[in-house]
XYZ file of C-alpha atoms in Angstrom:
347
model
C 0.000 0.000 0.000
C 1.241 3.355 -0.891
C 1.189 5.799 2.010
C 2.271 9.820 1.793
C 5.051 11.341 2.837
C 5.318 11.688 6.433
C 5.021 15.250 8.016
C 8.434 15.134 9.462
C 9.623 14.950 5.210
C 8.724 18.325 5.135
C 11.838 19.542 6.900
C 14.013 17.032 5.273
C 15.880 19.608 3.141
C 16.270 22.178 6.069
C 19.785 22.801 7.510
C 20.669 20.697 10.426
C 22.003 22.014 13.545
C 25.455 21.302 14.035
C 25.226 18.922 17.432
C 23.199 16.983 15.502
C 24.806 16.811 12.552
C 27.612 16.266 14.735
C 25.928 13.328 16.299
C 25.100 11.874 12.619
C 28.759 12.064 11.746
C 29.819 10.138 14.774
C 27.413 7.630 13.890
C 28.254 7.015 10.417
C 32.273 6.554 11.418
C 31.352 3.766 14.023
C 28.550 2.155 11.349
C 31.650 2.279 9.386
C 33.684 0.670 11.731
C 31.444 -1.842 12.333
C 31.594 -2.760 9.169
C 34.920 -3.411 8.869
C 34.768 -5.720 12.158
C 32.326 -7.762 9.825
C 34.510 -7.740 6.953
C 36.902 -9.134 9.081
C 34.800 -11.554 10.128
C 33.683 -12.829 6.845
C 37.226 -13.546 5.778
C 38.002 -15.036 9.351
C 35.318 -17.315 9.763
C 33.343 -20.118 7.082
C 32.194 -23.480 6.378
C 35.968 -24.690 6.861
C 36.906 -24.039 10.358
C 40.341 -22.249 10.313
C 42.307 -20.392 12.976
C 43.556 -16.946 12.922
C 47.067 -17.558 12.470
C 46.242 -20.229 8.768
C 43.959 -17.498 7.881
C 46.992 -15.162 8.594
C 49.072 -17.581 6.808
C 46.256 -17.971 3.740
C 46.227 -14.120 3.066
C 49.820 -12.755 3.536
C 52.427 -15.815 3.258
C 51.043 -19.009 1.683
C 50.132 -20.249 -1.871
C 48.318 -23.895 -0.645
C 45.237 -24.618 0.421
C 44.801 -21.974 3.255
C 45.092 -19.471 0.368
C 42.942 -21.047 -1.799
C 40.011 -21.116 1.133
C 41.102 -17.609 2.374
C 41.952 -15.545 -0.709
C 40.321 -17.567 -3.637
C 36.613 -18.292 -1.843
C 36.234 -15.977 1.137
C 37.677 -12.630 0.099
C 36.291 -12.646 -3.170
C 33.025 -13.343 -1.428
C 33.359 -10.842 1.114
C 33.855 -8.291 -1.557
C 31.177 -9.150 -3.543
C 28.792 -9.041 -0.164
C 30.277 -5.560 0.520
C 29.467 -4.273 -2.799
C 26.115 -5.926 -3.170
C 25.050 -5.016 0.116
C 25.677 -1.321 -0.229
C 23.843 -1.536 -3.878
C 20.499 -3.606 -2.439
C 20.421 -0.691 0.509
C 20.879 1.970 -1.632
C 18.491 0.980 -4.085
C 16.010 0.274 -1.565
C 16.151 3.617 -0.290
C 16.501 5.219 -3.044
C 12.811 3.193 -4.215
C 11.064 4.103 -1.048
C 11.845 7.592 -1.783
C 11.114 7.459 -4.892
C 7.209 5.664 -4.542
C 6.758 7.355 -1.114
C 6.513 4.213 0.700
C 8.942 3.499 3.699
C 8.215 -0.632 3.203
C 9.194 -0.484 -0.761
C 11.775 -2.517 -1.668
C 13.637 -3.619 -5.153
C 11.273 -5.720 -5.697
C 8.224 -3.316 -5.852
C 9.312 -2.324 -9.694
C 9.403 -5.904 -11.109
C 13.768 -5.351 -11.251
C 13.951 -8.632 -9.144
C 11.717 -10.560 -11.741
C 13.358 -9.503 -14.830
C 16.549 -10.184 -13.835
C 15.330 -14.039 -12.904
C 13.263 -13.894 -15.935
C 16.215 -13.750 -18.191
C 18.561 -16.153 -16.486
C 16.008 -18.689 -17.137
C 15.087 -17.766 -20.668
C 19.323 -17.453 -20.633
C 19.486 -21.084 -19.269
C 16.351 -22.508 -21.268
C 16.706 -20.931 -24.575
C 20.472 -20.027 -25.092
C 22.462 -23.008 -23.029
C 23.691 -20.508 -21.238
C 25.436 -22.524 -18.096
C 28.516 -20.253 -16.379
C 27.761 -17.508 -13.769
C 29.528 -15.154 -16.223
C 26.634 -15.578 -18.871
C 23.816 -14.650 -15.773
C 25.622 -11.654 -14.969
C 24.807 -10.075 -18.079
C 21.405 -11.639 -19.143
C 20.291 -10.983 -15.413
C 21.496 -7.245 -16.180
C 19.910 -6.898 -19.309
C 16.700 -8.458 -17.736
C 16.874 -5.789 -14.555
C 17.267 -2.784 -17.200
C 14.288 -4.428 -19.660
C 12.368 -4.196 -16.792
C 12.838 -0.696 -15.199
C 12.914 0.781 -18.542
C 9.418 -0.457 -19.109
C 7.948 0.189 -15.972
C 9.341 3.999 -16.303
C 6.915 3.812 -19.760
C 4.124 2.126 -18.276
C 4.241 4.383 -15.434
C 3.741 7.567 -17.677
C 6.929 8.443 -19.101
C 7.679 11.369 -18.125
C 4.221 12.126 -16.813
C 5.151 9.094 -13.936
C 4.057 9.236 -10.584
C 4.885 7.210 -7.337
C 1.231 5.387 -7.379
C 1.753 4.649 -11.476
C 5.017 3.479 -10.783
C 4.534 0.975 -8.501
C 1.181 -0.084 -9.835
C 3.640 -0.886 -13.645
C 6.093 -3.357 -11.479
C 3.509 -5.253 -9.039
C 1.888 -5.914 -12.856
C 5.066 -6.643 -14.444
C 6.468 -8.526 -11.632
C 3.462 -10.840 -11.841
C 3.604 -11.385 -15.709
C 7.106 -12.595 -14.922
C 7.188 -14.681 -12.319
C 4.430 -16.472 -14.075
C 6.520 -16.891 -16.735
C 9.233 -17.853 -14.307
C 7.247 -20.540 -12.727
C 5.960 -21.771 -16.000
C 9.573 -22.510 -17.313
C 11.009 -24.032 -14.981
C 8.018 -26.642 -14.220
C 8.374 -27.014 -18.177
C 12.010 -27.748 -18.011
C 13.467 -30.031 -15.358
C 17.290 -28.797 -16.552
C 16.539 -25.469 -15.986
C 14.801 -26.022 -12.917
C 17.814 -27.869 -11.267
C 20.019 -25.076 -12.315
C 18.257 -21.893 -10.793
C 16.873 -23.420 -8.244
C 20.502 -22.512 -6.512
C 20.781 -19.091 -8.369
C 16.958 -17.968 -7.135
C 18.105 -18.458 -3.402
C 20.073 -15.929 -3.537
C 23.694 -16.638 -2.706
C 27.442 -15.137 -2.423
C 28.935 -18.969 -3.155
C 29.687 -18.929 -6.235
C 31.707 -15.262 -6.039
C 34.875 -15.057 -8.514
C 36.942 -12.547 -9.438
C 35.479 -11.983 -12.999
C 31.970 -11.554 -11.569
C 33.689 -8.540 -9.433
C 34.902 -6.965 -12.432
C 32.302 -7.273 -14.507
C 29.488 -5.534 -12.354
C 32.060 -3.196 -10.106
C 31.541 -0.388 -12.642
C 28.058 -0.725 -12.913
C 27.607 -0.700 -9.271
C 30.355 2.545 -9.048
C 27.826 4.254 -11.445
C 24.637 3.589 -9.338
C 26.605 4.584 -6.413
C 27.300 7.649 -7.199
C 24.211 8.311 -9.181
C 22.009 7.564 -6.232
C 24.170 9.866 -3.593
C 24.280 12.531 -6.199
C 20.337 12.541 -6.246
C 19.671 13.075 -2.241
C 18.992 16.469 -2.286
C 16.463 16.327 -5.123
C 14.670 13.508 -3.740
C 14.395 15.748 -0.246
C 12.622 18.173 -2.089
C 10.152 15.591 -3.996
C 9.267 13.978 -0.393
C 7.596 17.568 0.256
C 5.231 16.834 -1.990
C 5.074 17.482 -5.854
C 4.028 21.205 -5.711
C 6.368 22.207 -3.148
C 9.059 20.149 -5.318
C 8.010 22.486 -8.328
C 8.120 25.331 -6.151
C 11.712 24.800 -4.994
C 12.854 24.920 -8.545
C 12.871 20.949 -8.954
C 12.464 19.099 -11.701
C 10.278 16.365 -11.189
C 10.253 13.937 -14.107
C 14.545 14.370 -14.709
C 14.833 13.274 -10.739
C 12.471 10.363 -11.157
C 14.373 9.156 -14.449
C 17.716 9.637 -12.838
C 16.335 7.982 -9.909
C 14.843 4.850 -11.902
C 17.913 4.686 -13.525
C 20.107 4.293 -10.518
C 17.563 2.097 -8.849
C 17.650 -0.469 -12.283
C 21.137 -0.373 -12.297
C 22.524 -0.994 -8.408
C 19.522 -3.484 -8.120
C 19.991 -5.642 -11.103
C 24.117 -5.494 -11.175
C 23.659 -6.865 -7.259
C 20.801 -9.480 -8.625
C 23.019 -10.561 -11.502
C 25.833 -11.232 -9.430
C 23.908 -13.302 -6.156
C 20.535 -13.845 -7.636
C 17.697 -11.898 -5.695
C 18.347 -11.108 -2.187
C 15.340 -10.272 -0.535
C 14.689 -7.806 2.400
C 18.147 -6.240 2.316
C 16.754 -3.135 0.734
C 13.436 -3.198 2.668
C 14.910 -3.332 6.434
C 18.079 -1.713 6.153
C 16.720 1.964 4.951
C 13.904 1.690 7.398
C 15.861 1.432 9.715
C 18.615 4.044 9.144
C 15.185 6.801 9.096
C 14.615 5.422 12.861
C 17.637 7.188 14.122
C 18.644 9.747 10.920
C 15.343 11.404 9.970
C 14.482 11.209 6.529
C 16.775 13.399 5.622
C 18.297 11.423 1.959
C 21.437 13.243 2.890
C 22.327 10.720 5.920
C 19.886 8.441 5.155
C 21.758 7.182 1.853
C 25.270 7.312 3.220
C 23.858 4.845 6.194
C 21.854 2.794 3.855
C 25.549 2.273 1.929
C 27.483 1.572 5.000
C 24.827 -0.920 6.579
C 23.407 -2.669 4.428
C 26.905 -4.820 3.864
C 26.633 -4.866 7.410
C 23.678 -7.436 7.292
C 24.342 -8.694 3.822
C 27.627 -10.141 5.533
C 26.444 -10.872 8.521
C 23.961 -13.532 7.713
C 26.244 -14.733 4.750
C 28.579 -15.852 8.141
C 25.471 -16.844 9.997
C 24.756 -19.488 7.355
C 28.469 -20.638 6.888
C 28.910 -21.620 10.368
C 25.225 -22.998 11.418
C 25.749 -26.327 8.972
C 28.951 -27.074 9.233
C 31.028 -28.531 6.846
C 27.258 -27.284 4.590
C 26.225 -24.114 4.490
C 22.591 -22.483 4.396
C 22.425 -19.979 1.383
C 22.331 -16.149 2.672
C 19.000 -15.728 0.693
C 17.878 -18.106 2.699
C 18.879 -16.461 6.246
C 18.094 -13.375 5.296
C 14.623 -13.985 4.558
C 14.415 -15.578 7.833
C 15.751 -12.778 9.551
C 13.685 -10.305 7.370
C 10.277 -12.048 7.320
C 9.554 -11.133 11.305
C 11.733 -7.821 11.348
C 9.206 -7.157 8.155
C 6.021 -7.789 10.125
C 7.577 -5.949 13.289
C 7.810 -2.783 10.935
C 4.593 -3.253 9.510
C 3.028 -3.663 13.479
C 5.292 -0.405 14.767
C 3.856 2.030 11.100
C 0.181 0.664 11.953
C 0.722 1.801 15.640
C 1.936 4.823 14.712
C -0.795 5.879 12.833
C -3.643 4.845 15.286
């Protein structure tokens, strides 16, 4: 359900006074701090119990098999959680900003469902097998997607309600689709039923370099747009009034959406609930100022991404539990919680 801008948006764009901004500062260092503990972590800790001193030995002074667990599966992982992670967040709160809906997530557009879409027309239609090959039909799926729910939504006459009303109708079409496949084709079942989880397994080098600049782009893309966004949370009059312009900020902001959402889905599959909790969150304790709220979405969002990837290394030993998988668990009552709290609220 779409829901208005809060009141407190209104003041989103107004200077902030300096102990608080002060206070907001301090925060973001030690979110950023944090998230270098878990970094550590990630790298530290797996399915394949080392100690400190071989994963020491795996990252600075060995070329065997404690570098080939530490450097070849964990650190490439790790990075590709960090930089997934910040892209889910940022997307996410970028989305909500964008449909005026605090419980929006990536998935509210249909981006999600055209990037699975294509893997498994990819898989079904094109023999397409290697992780490499996903990355780019998942990509070209994601931007398919956004680019037609921009047109569906009105073009450049688009509004929040349009918007989201163009994915939850293209999202359907496609997991239909989706479902249809796959029961159709046992092959390409077996293959994406790993690749639909949702997972940071299968993490190589080449997969880093081939979304990295795409992910750069949204990055900076989506910071770039905070102030603009403030102004369209006040409403679209006030927006106008302020001297913004309205449809440019919701292309630009579809854009960076589509393209930090489906480089992150082409590279783990789709990772639900990332995007949802993590910029809900952040507005608990930054306002809804876009200025801090982005920058915390960025920094935290790994933060979870990476923590539940090392949840589900370590809680089936010598297995592992997919981090799709745990963080859906961990989302699914965090979700409801956040749906109880708004409803509270507004009694």
């Amino acid at each position: 359900m779409l829901v208005d801008s809060p009141p407190e948006a209104r003041a989103a764009a107004a200077a902030t006074p300096p102990s608080r901004r002060g206070t907001r500062t301090a925060g973001l260092v030690l979110s950023a701090a944090v998230l270098v503990l878990v970094v550590l972590v990630s790298i530290a800790v797996g399915a394949k119990e080392l100690s400190l001193a071989q994963v020491w030995h795996g990252l600075f002074q060995d070329s065997g098999t404690y570098a080939d667990v530490v450097v070849g599966e964990r650190l490439s992982r790790t990075v590709l959680g960090l930089l997934a992670g910040a892209a889910l967040g940022l997307s996410g709160a970028v989305l909500q900003a964008l449909t005026r809906n605090p419980l929006a997530d990536p998935g509210v557009l249909g981006i999600n469902a055209g990037a699975s879409a294509a893997v498994v027309t990819a898989i079904t239609y094109f023999g397409v097998t290697s992780l490499s090959g996903y990355v780019w039909f998942a990509f070209l799926g994601a931007a398919a997607v956004g680019a037609l729910v921009w047109f569906l939504g009105g073009s450049r006459g688009a509004t929040p309600v349009r918007l989201a009303l163009a994915g939850a109708a293209i999202g359907a079409a496609l997991y239909g689709y989706l479902q249809a496949v796959m029961i159709m084709d046992d092959a390409a079942l077996g293959r994406m039923r790993f690749w639909t989880v949702g997972s940071l397994a299968s993490a190589t080098n080449a997969t880093i370099v081939q979304v990295l600049p795409f992910l750069l782009a949204g990055t900076l893309l989506a910071l770039l747009l905070a102030r603009p966004l403030n102004a369209l949370a006040m409403g679209d009059d006030t927006a106008r009034a302020l001297g913004a312009d309205l449809n440019r900020t919701r292309a630009l902001a579809m854009l960076a959406a589509t393209v930090l959402c489906g480089a992150a889905t082409a590279a783990c599959g789709p990772i639900v609930f990332v995007g949802l909790m993590v910029p809900h969150v952040v507005r608990s304790f930054t306002g809804p100022d876009l200025r801090w709220v982005l920058p915390y979405a960025t920094v935290l969002s790994p933060v979870l991404l990476l923590g539940a990837d090392v949840i589900g290394r370590i809680v089936a030993r010598p297995a592992e539990v997919q981090v799709g998988v745990v963080t859906a668990i961990i989302g699914g009552p965090v979700f409801i919680l956040l749906v109880r709290r708004r409803r509270t609220a507004q009694l």
